[in-house]
XYZ file of C-alpha atoms in Angstrom:
645
model
C -28.688 0.513 -33.692
C -26.140 -2.436 -33.744
C -23.160 -0.116 -35.080
C -24.024 2.361 -32.612
C -23.945 0.063 -29.971
C -20.453 -1.290 -31.231
C -19.126 2.264 -31.383
C -20.299 2.912 -27.695
C -18.683 -0.135 -25.941
C -15.663 -0.282 -24.071
C -13.145 -3.122 -24.450
C -10.052 -4.428 -22.957
C -8.334 -2.968 -25.907
C -9.403 0.515 -25.007
C -7.892 0.159 -21.367
C -4.773 -1.017 -22.687
C -4.338 1.524 -25.216
C -5.933 4.541 -23.590
C -5.321 3.823 -19.681
C -7.941 3.960 -17.192
C -8.341 7.884 -16.923
C -9.453 7.772 -20.838
C -11.734 4.911 -20.036
C -13.386 6.680 -17.214
C -13.669 9.927 -19.374
C -15.876 7.967 -21.653
C -17.975 6.503 -19.131
C -18.453 10.001 -17.759
C -19.479 11.612 -21.317
C -21.773 8.661 -22.281
C -25.368 9.765 -22.883
C -26.847 6.811 -21.143
C -25.974 4.008 -18.724
C -23.772 1.019 -18.743
C -24.363 -2.675 -17.529
C -22.294 -4.787 -15.484
C -23.202 -8.682 -15.921
C -22.490 -10.004 -12.290
C -22.349 -13.508 -13.184
C -20.036 -14.553 -10.175
C -22.725 -12.662 -7.830
C -25.448 -14.573 -9.210
C -23.738 -17.585 -9.033
C -22.898 -17.534 -5.398
C -26.180 -15.823 -4.136
C -28.437 -18.391 -5.980
C -26.238 -21.397 -6.703
C -23.798 -21.534 -4.158
C -21.164 -20.447 -6.348
C -21.455 -23.938 -8.639
C -21.879 -22.287 -12.043
C -19.376 -24.848 -13.984
C -17.098 -23.676 -16.360
C -18.848 -25.684 -19.080
C -21.820 -23.558 -18.692
C -19.576 -20.334 -18.765
C -17.947 -21.452 -21.912
C -21.415 -22.394 -23.674
C -22.501 -18.692 -23.609
C -18.957 -17.019 -23.972
C -19.575 -15.768 -27.296
C -23.102 -14.558 -26.867
C -22.075 -12.614 -23.484
C -18.791 -11.198 -25.582
C -21.247 -9.747 -28.179
C -23.543 -8.439 -25.575
C -21.417 -5.198 -25.019
C -21.402 -5.163 -21.250
C -19.147 -2.850 -19.560
C -17.859 -5.670 -17.599
C -18.640 -9.159 -16.623
C -18.011 -10.274 -12.950
C -16.527 -13.405 -13.591
C -14.341 -13.876 -10.638
C -13.625 -13.001 -6.980
C -15.595 -13.293 -3.768
C -15.731 -16.780 -2.496
C -15.519 -18.111 -6.317
C -11.565 -18.534 -6.057
C -12.318 -20.780 -2.971
C -14.923 -22.742 -4.523
C -13.195 -23.247 -7.758
C -10.793 -25.151 -6.473
C -12.785 -27.001 -3.398
C -15.878 -27.646 -5.485
C -15.300 -27.382 -9.319
C -11.767 -28.540 -9.424
C -10.447 -25.690 -11.680
C -7.685 -23.487 -11.239
C -9.253 -19.873 -10.996
C -6.220 -18.514 -12.932
C -6.514 -21.106 -15.805
C -10.520 -20.320 -15.930
C -9.571 -16.626 -16.282
C -6.932 -17.578 -19.023
C -9.363 -19.530 -21.121
C -12.401 -17.224 -20.856
C -10.428 -14.278 -21.465
C -9.426 -15.955 -24.892
C -13.128 -16.683 -25.864
C -14.264 -13.077 -24.991
C -11.748 -10.922 -25.896
C -13.787 -7.792 -26.332
C -15.074 -7.829 -22.919
C -13.473 -6.629 -19.637
C -13.528 -8.790 -16.814
C -14.581 -7.724 -13.220
C -13.704 -9.127 -9.773
C -14.834 -8.551 -6.239
C -12.120 -8.050 -3.499
C -12.680 -7.944 0.036
C -9.745 -5.288 0.772
C -7.537 -7.018 3.255
C -9.440 -10.426 3.302
C -8.670 -10.711 -0.399
C -10.292 -13.548 -1.861
C -10.965 -15.456 1.849
C -12.468 -14.986 5.240
C -9.644 -13.267 7.108
C -6.972 -10.648 7.201
C -3.882 -11.449 4.827
C -0.368 -9.967 5.081
C 0.307 -7.264 2.963
C 2.972 -8.886 0.706
C 0.432 -11.381 -0.063
C -2.173 -9.008 -0.866
C 0.180 -7.247 -3.291
C 1.306 -10.566 -5.007
C -2.050 -11.617 -5.360
C -3.418 -8.755 -7.083
C -0.421 -8.671 -9.437
C -0.972 -12.437 -10.476
C -4.845 -11.524 -11.149
C -4.358 -8.167 -12.835
C -3.591 -9.712 -16.424
C -6.973 -11.213 -16.698
C -9.101 -8.552 -14.643
C -9.419 -5.310 -15.793
C -11.969 -3.823 -13.073
C -11.549 -4.047 -9.371
C -14.550 -3.958 -7.015
C -12.885 -3.429 -3.577
C -14.743 -3.290 -0.064
C -14.126 -3.537 3.470
C -17.015 -4.712 5.825
C -16.556 -2.026 8.284
C -15.951 0.535 5.695
C -12.444 0.880 6.900
C -10.082 2.737 4.414
C -6.829 1.369 5.450
C -8.070 -2.012 4.980
C -8.359 -1.447 1.324
C -5.259 0.684 0.844
C -2.659 -2.114 -0.260
C -5.539 -3.417 -2.989
C -6.074 0.154 -4.141
C -2.059 0.812 -4.611
C -1.547 -2.377 -6.353
C -4.544 -2.074 -8.885
C -3.918 1.332 -9.921
C -0.216 0.326 -10.495
C -1.076 -2.372 -12.832
C -3.020 0.101 -15.045
C -6.568 -1.569 -14.187
C -9.652 -0.082 -13.273
C -10.039 0.736 -9.576
C -13.767 0.496 -8.053
C -13.563 1.370 -4.296
C -16.990 0.655 -2.471
C -18.804 1.681 0.393
C -21.016 -0.801 1.935
C -24.748 0.362 2.268
C -26.956 -0.584 5.122
C -30.113 0.745 7.058
C -30.932 2.269 10.228
C -30.566 5.643 12.188
C -26.614 5.897 11.787
C -26.597 5.015 7.996
C -27.107 8.751 6.767
C -26.172 10.228 3.689
C -23.814 12.487 5.528
C -22.074 9.425 6.744
C -21.777 8.211 3.257
C -20.710 11.015 1.593
C -17.940 11.346 4.512
C -16.805 8.055 3.535
C -16.579 8.786 -0.417
C -14.338 11.643 0.501
C -11.935 9.442 2.673
C -11.824 7.128 -0.365
C -10.842 9.805 -2.740
C -8.431 11.414 -0.293
C -6.500 8.173 -0.713
C -7.266 7.038 -4.372
C -7.343 10.353 -6.266
C -10.528 11.061 -8.805
C -9.786 8.377 -11.337
C -11.957 5.755 -10.010
C -15.334 4.410 -10.220
C -17.476 4.270 -6.704
C -19.692 1.408 -6.258
C -22.637 1.433 -3.605
C -22.538 -1.881 -2.516
C -26.185 -2.934 -1.390
C -24.982 -6.343 -0.877
C -28.342 -7.243 1.139
C -30.599 -5.251 -1.339
C -31.788 -3.053 1.478
C -33.366 0.349 1.604
C -36.263 1.498 -0.594
C -35.992 2.776 -4.229
C -35.946 6.515 -2.970
C -33.244 5.838 -0.175
C -30.937 4.664 -2.903
C -31.840 7.620 -5.245
C -31.418 10.067 -2.457
C -28.019 8.558 -1.669
C -26.668 8.844 -5.347
C -27.958 12.398 -5.476
C -26.243 13.370 -2.046
C -22.893 11.645 -3.368
C -23.172 13.427 -6.903
C -24.074 16.916 -5.423
C -20.787 16.716 -3.315
C -18.798 15.010 -6.350
C -20.310 15.911 -9.413
C -17.677 14.313 -11.645
C -17.667 11.024 -9.716
C -18.831 7.697 -11.727
C -21.172 6.008 -9.575
C -22.056 2.170 -9.912
C -24.873 0.830 -8.196
C -24.815 -2.834 -7.322
C -27.673 -4.682 -5.234
C -29.607 -7.734 -4.808
C -33.327 -8.580 -5.519
C -34.102 -10.550 -2.139
C -37.072 -8.626 -1.762
C -38.134 -8.381 -5.304
C -37.463 -4.563 -5.411
C -33.983 -3.860 -7.025
C -35.308 -3.090 -10.419
C -36.798 0.056 -8.408
C -33.800 0.842 -6.822
C -31.781 0.567 -10.140
C -34.274 3.134 -11.403
C -33.660 5.609 -8.758
C -30.060 5.251 -8.954
C -29.958 5.892 -12.746
C -32.320 8.677 -12.685
C -30.392 10.396 -10.073
C -26.942 10.032 -11.904
C -25.443 6.626 -11.255
C -23.736 5.570 -14.830
C -23.344 1.766 -14.212
C -25.806 -0.725 -12.484
C -25.470 -4.642 -12.066
C -27.838 -7.310 -13.289
C -27.713 -10.702 -14.655
C -28.956 -13.281 -17.291
C -32.774 -13.895 -16.768
C -32.667 -17.452 -17.398
C -30.314 -17.872 -14.208
C -31.798 -15.072 -11.981
C -33.344 -16.299 -8.764
C -34.272 -14.742 -5.423
C -30.743 -13.561 -3.619
C -28.726 -12.389 -6.513
C -29.190 -9.539 -9.071
C -32.114 -8.705 -11.156
C -32.618 -9.448 -14.992
C -30.827 -7.543 -17.212
C -33.397 -7.132 -20.057
C -36.017 -6.072 -17.132
C -33.618 -3.387 -16.194
C -32.934 -2.048 -19.849
C -36.808 -1.967 -20.772
C -37.857 -0.430 -17.613
C -35.159 2.445 -17.747
C -35.810 2.911 -21.532
C -39.530 3.941 -20.597
C -37.772 6.626 -18.292
C -35.609 7.821 -21.299
C -32.236 6.270 -20.182
C -30.656 3.981 -22.588
C -28.076 1.265 -22.101
C -24.881 2.016 -23.737
C -22.968 -0.463 -26.047
C -25.975 -3.091 -25.334
C -26.785 -5.625 -28.019
C -30.233 -6.640 -27.002
C -30.548 -9.735 -29.072
C -26.987 -11.266 -27.795
C -28.734 -10.701 -24.271
C -31.813 -12.633 -25.308
C -29.545 -15.447 -27.057
C -27.404 -15.733 -24.143
C -30.385 -16.768 -21.712
C -31.966 -18.835 -24.593
C -28.621 -20.964 -24.349
C -28.670 -21.131 -20.528
C -32.177 -21.976 -20.023
C -31.819 -25.847 -20.691
C -28.864 -25.966 -18.445
C -30.901 -24.492 -15.428
C -32.183 -27.942 -14.704
C -28.759 -29.465 -13.683
C -28.134 -26.749 -11.041
C -31.598 -27.357 -9.279
C -30.285 -29.100 -6.230
C -28.022 -26.255 -5.702
C -30.662 -23.469 -5.187
C -31.573 -22.290 -1.951
C -33.984 -24.448 0.374
C -35.833 -21.437 0.863
C -37.560 -20.357 -2.109
C -39.625 -17.072 -2.691
C -38.576 -13.171 -2.363
C -37.851 -12.223 1.064
C -39.061 -8.800 2.052
C -37.893 -9.379 5.904
C -34.479 -8.897 4.205
C -34.903 -5.385 5.351
C -35.089 -6.552 8.976
C -32.264 -9.509 9.032
C -30.084 -7.813 6.223
C -28.501 -11.315 5.373
C -26.675 -10.597 1.845
C -27.484 -12.730 -1.139
C -24.003 -14.415 -1.291
C -24.590 -15.766 2.500
C -28.260 -16.543 2.185
C -27.784 -20.045 -0.018
C -24.793 -21.265 2.065
C -26.705 -20.340 5.522
C -29.630 -22.329 4.656
C -27.493 -25.088 3.554
C -25.869 -25.003 6.895
C -29.227 -25.085 8.374
C -30.219 -28.396 6.454
C -27.194 -30.209 7.346
C -27.283 -29.001 10.926
C -31.010 -30.218 11.098
C -32.118 -26.528 12.333
C -33.874 -25.408 8.964
C -37.045 -25.028 10.929
C -35.501 -22.688 13.466
C -34.660 -20.320 10.461
C -37.618 -18.008 10.617
C -36.531 -17.171 14.262
C -32.754 -16.783 13.587
C -33.517 -14.460 10.611
C -36.404 -12.313 11.910
C -35.570 -12.277 15.609
C -31.984 -13.239 16.607
C -29.950 -11.894 13.588
C -31.499 -8.253 13.929
C -31.051 -8.373 17.621
C -27.294 -9.550 17.239
C -26.565 -6.801 14.628
C -27.980 -3.826 16.908
C -26.167 -5.151 19.921
C -22.975 -5.860 17.926
C -22.778 -1.977 16.416
C -25.185 -2.049 13.585
C -22.137 -2.385 10.901
C -22.300 -4.049 7.682
C -23.505 -7.635 7.111
C -21.156 -8.570 4.358
C -18.193 -11.199 4.461
C -16.790 -11.449 6.853
C -19.086 -9.595 8.789
C -21.944 -11.615 7.791
C -20.276 -14.944 8.928
C -19.691 -13.662 12.271
C -23.223 -12.216 12.607
C -24.720 -15.557 11.096
C -22.867 -17.867 13.437
C -22.986 -15.598 16.513
C -27.181 -15.851 15.863
C -27.180 -19.483 15.199
C -25.255 -20.414 17.985
C -27.200 -17.862 20.490
C -30.338 -20.087 19.111
C -28.973 -23.279 19.367
C -27.066 -22.795 22.577
C -28.739 -22.564 25.873
C -27.143 -19.091 26.770
C -26.733 -16.250 24.196
C -23.108 -15.429 23.241
C -22.048 -18.559 24.743
C -18.600 -20.081 23.120
C -18.083 -16.861 21.180
C -15.578 -17.870 18.050
C -12.084 -15.841 17.634
C -13.523 -13.987 14.823
C -16.352 -12.325 16.950
C -13.631 -11.586 19.739
C -11.229 -10.173 17.467
C -13.940 -7.882 16.114
C -14.911 -6.683 19.740
C -11.299 -6.128 20.341
C -11.028 -3.727 17.254
C -8.584 -5.700 15.349
C -10.108 -5.272 12.177
C -10.752 -1.732 12.597
C -12.709 0.448 14.536
C -16.456 -0.148 14.949
C -17.929 2.777 13.148
C -20.848 3.762 15.078
C -20.850 2.202 18.699
C -19.449 -0.634 20.637
C -21.295 -3.450 22.219
C -22.611 -3.187 25.679
C -20.609 -4.183 28.848
C -23.051 -7.304 29.145
C -22.275 -8.447 25.786
C -18.222 -7.990 26.318
C -18.913 -9.939 29.687
C -20.600 -12.838 28.076
C -17.930 -13.303 25.247
C -14.906 -12.614 27.333
C -15.890 -13.735 30.654
C -15.821 -12.048 34.343
C -12.305 -10.378 33.456
C -13.485 -9.089 30.335
C -12.213 -5.489 31.457
C -8.682 -6.722 31.817
C -8.609 -8.793 28.473
C -10.044 -6.112 26.482
C -7.236 -3.653 27.823
C -4.605 -5.888 27.331
C -5.530 -7.276 23.947
C -7.378 -4.468 22.048
C -6.151 -2.588 19.433
C -5.870 -2.932 15.615
C -3.972 -6.281 14.290
C -1.275 -5.341 11.813
C -0.735 -8.689 9.896
C 3.053 -9.079 9.486
C 4.363 -10.103 6.131
C 5.457 -13.702 5.709
C 8.642 -14.988 4.588
C 7.474 -15.966 0.770
C 10.536 -17.951 0.143
C 9.869 -19.875 3.053
C 6.246 -20.245 2.179
C 7.189 -21.311 -1.285
C 9.527 -24.170 -0.030
C 6.755 -25.278 2.196
C 4.223 -25.631 -0.844
C 7.007 -27.176 -2.922
C 7.573 -29.841 -0.129
C 3.735 -30.479 0.294
C 3.370 -31.066 -3.507
C 6.518 -33.090 -4.037
C 7.531 -30.741 -6.856
C 8.124 -26.940 -7.552
C 4.891 -24.852 -7.648
C 4.169 -22.531 -10.223
C 3.670 -18.884 -9.361
C -0.113 -19.240 -9.781
C -0.316 -22.266 -7.578
C 1.620 -20.317 -4.925
C -0.755 -17.302 -4.891
C -3.710 -19.434 -4.709
C -2.012 -21.596 -1.850
C -1.386 -18.218 -0.123
C -5.145 -17.606 -0.046
C -6.563 -21.241 0.921
C -3.572 -23.504 1.841
C -5.190 -26.785 2.475
C -7.826 -26.684 -0.343
C -5.503 -25.537 -2.896
C -2.920 -28.348 -1.986
C -5.702 -30.697 -2.073
C -7.011 -29.429 -5.531
C -3.348 -29.424 -6.960
C -2.871 -33.196 -6.279
C -6.348 -33.899 -7.096
C -5.755 -32.426 -10.755
C -2.471 -34.409 -10.871
C -4.501 -37.529 -10.082
C -7.418 -37.133 -12.051
C -6.431 -34.482 -14.803
C -8.899 -31.467 -15.838
C -12.163 -33.016 -14.728
C -13.953 -29.381 -14.967
C -14.540 -30.133 -18.618
C -17.421 -32.365 -17.739
C -21.081 -30.991 -18.666
C -23.073 -30.328 -15.515
C -25.421 -33.139 -16.707
C -22.507 -35.668 -15.669
C -20.992 -33.487 -12.919
C -24.126 -33.050 -10.919
C -25.585 -36.601 -11.697
C -27.371 -37.958 -8.959
C -27.621 -42.087 -7.912
C -24.359 -42.741 -9.957
C -24.254 -44.176 -13.502
C -25.161 -47.322 -15.049
C -22.932 -49.709 -16.744
C -23.227 -48.862 -20.641
C -24.014 -45.635 -20.245
C -22.064 -42.868 -22.718
C -21.370 -39.107 -22.438
C -20.282 -37.016 -25.684
C -19.321 -33.361 -25.055
C -16.642 -30.829 -26.273
C -14.088 -29.223 -23.974
C -13.037 -25.619 -23.727
C -10.702 -26.152 -26.402
C -13.548 -27.400 -28.796
C -12.169 -31.036 -28.646
C -14.758 -33.611 -28.606
C -14.928 -36.136 -25.854
C -16.578 -39.465 -25.512
C -16.980 -41.353 -21.766
C -18.480 -44.705 -21.504
C -18.882 -46.499 -17.972
C -17.939 -50.175 -18.272
C -17.042 -52.983 -18.368
C -17.015 -54.260 -14.699
C -15.008 -57.251 -13.302
C -14.851 -58.637 -9.864
C -11.724 -59.520 -8.379
C -10.423 -62.215 -6.317
C -10.913 -60.315 -3.169
C -14.455 -59.651 -3.879
C -13.727 -55.945 -4.997
C -14.915 -54.460 -8.223
C -12.987 -52.932 -10.958
C -15.235 -50.647 -13.358
C -13.649 -49.373 -16.502
C -14.186 -45.904 -17.647
C -13.654 -45.872 -21.438
C -12.340 -42.116 -21.923
C -12.099 -41.504 -25.551
C -11.906 -45.209 -26.329
C -9.052 -45.595 -23.614
C -9.784 -47.918 -20.893
C -9.406 -46.646 -17.437
C -9.937 -48.843 -14.418
C -11.236 -47.763 -11.183
C -11.109 -49.883 -8.205
C -13.805 -49.988 -5.637
C -13.022 -51.647 -2.415
C -16.716 -53.383 -1.440
C -17.447 -53.674 2.294
C -17.754 -57.482 2.829
C -20.655 -58.992 4.776
C -20.312 -58.433 8.240
C -17.717 -55.770 8.117
C -19.721 -53.082 9.727
C -18.615 -49.601 10.477
C -17.930 -48.995 14.247
C -20.535 -47.140 15.967
C -19.476 -43.439 16.552
C -19.589 -42.812 20.096
C -21.488 -39.240 20.575
C -19.680 -36.851 23.492
C -21.537 -34.089 25.043
C -19.364 -30.717 25.604
C -18.905 -31.558 29.042
C -17.330 -34.924 28.460
C -15.157 -33.216 25.779
C -14.023 -30.766 28.306
C -13.639 -33.004 30.835
C -11.220 -35.333 28.772
C -9.409 -32.092 27.789
C -8.434 -31.744 31.634
C -6.664 -35.212 31.068
C -4.899 -34.469 28.079
C -7.239 -35.974 25.705
C -8.181 -33.365 23.380
C -11.258 -33.847 21.125
C -12.841 -31.475 18.623
C -15.633 -29.460 20.108
C -17.195 -29.003 16.509
C -17.475 -30.394 13.266
C -15.063 -28.371 11.023
C -11.826 -28.639 9.055
C -8.370 -28.476 10.516
C -6.935 -25.175 9.351
C -3.551 -25.101 11.449
C -1.653 -27.055 13.860
C 0.713 -24.590 15.515
C 2.558 -27.123 17.836
C 4.516 -30.250 17.213
C 4.817 -33.520 18.956
C 7.218 -33.307 21.804
C 6.648 -29.700 22.343
C 6.078 -28.257 25.836
C 2.605 -26.514 26.129
C 0.861 -24.309 28.754
C -2.573 -24.039 29.655
C -4.323 -21.611 27.601
C -2.045 -21.946 24.484
C -3.325 -22.792 21.247
C -2.762 -26.409 20.065
C -5.372 -26.516 16.896
C -7.057 -24.190 14.815
C -10.198 -25.447 13.358
C -12.551 -23.961 10.456
C -16.386 -24.276 10.433
C -18.743 -22.157 8.552
C -15.900 -19.789 7.267
C -14.878 -19.178 11.043
C -11.573 -19.820 12.834
C -12.000 -21.628 16.373
C -9.071 -22.199 18.485
C -8.793 -25.347 20.414
C -6.287 -24.477 23.616
C -4.834 -26.821 26.063
C -6.428 -27.012 29.438
C -3.023 -28.221 31.141
C 0.589 -27.631 31.302
C 2.216 -30.623 29.629
C 3.848 -31.955 26.658
C 2.136 -32.890 23.111
C 2.595 -36.800 23.076
C 0.768 -37.292 19.668
C -0.879 -35.122 16.931
C -3.652 -37.147 15.624
C -4.816 -34.910 12.556
C -3.299 -33.146 9.554
C -4.231 -29.734 7.962
C -7.139 -30.077 5.806
C -8.550 -33.112 7.731
C -12.268 -33.128 8.537
C -13.300 -33.711 11.876
C -16.466 -34.450 13.907
C -17.716 -33.322 17.388
C -15.712 -35.580 19.564
C -13.128 -36.726 17.255
C -9.519 -37.320 19.067
C -7.321 -34.711 17.586
C -4.212 -34.550 19.913
C -3.013 -35.873 23.190
C -1.011 -34.117 26.013
C 0.959 -35.444 28.571
C 0.341 -33.732 32.057
C 3.414 -32.226 33.785
C 3.726 -33.821 37.185
């Protein structure tokens, strides 16, 4: 059986030597189905994308031996979180893991025109990004939250040009509009652009529909396109995705997604072994799989899970009401985290089971997946927390309703919703501003010079690509790594340690390259100013860390809370305050520049949505008090504008 599995498996070498068409021919001819280990999706859905490189490296041999068709190890929000929270370069991570897993194809999830971010990017940025990731990523799953094919075309072209395997997706949902006929039509639109040598993904990102519904959809697609390879992807939020997988395979799907059982939770994919054993009873065999290696992976992973327990969702248990609220697994954990931080966790049942379904129907019943899921979620939360529905709508919702991301697939919101979002003059605004928004190419040479200036050195091509995705967080990461080194080598027991460390505490671990490290805390000395210097002995080399201690009587100034009305009144005098808690994304104006009422002064990012702060007066920018990347709270002063007399 082991020899048979080895002969059935498909490796990066097969792709390099035979090309995508030959690999796809082998998948079609296989008498059984293949498995993708969606570790990235598991991490995002159940652990807020925080599975550390140390853990991935720990099981790299076992996963490489397991014989998966592919390992989804990058893409989605992980590119951002790698830099923002794990302090690792996403391209370096791929380079290291591919050297440790030479027999396994790597897979990514790409949001079409939104790439690995949350909003549309220029076409030249899209093409450059695909080229930079293509040496490490063999299979590209690509989707658009409106199933709008033009939003994916540039990625399609670059993936095929790079010789990688292209996997376009149809995002799946439920409701009267979501018929087999509609989805089969979308498949036809994709094939007209890509040609036949693709894998088609049914992306059931929320784990929606019954087992029968998914089986019927697979059958309908294959009845129309019998040579097409169908890959089913779903989430186990309601506890029923194994059933959906079984029906997908029984009706002809050739690839399915699952994950290591030791780390599976509630909102991501189901366990690999459960899928294998269940389908085996139906006479369907997992091709290329080394079952013992699958078991060995989870045996190694299980002791690691305790270090990640604080990152699991605050809302535990399977959730069959996902069939009502449709929140995808990838957004569930982060949504509950936001609810805890925003002190509205107790209102989540009404948000999920009443307001979110209502908003989805009112806005057009399209697909709740990034960035659409953020738009729906943020709108529903604001509707519940504010006194009026659709009050202070963010720019992403406005752009969506203006058709800037593509035509809404089924129907437009009612006039009442348009008026609530845009105001009494909504008809004139929509008539003036509606239409698809083509993002113009940026001058890459200019952008590169900006990055070089911000870093104080020449950036590498890989750094430049990451900067184009997430400018402020990428720069912060590059500077962090220059100052502190490659901290990602630390094991999760150190990285996620709560409550600090005690003097004399010692940690020993091996890094990605097998090098052994010893870190010892202490000794500690007190300076003349009363501050403390704690030494970290790293591989017997002392590194002093200065801690400036607050002296007695030095209390922090009490923060003055401002209401929305007070912030609006201050803006009329030119004292511009932040209306939300977020991060400064962009500052389109500079000190000394003349501005007009209604002109954008600052762009803030909150909950992955962009929010414009506009000038309420005609005047001149007197002072800019923040910089890109700064965190701001409600009421923080961010700019002053001198009123024109």
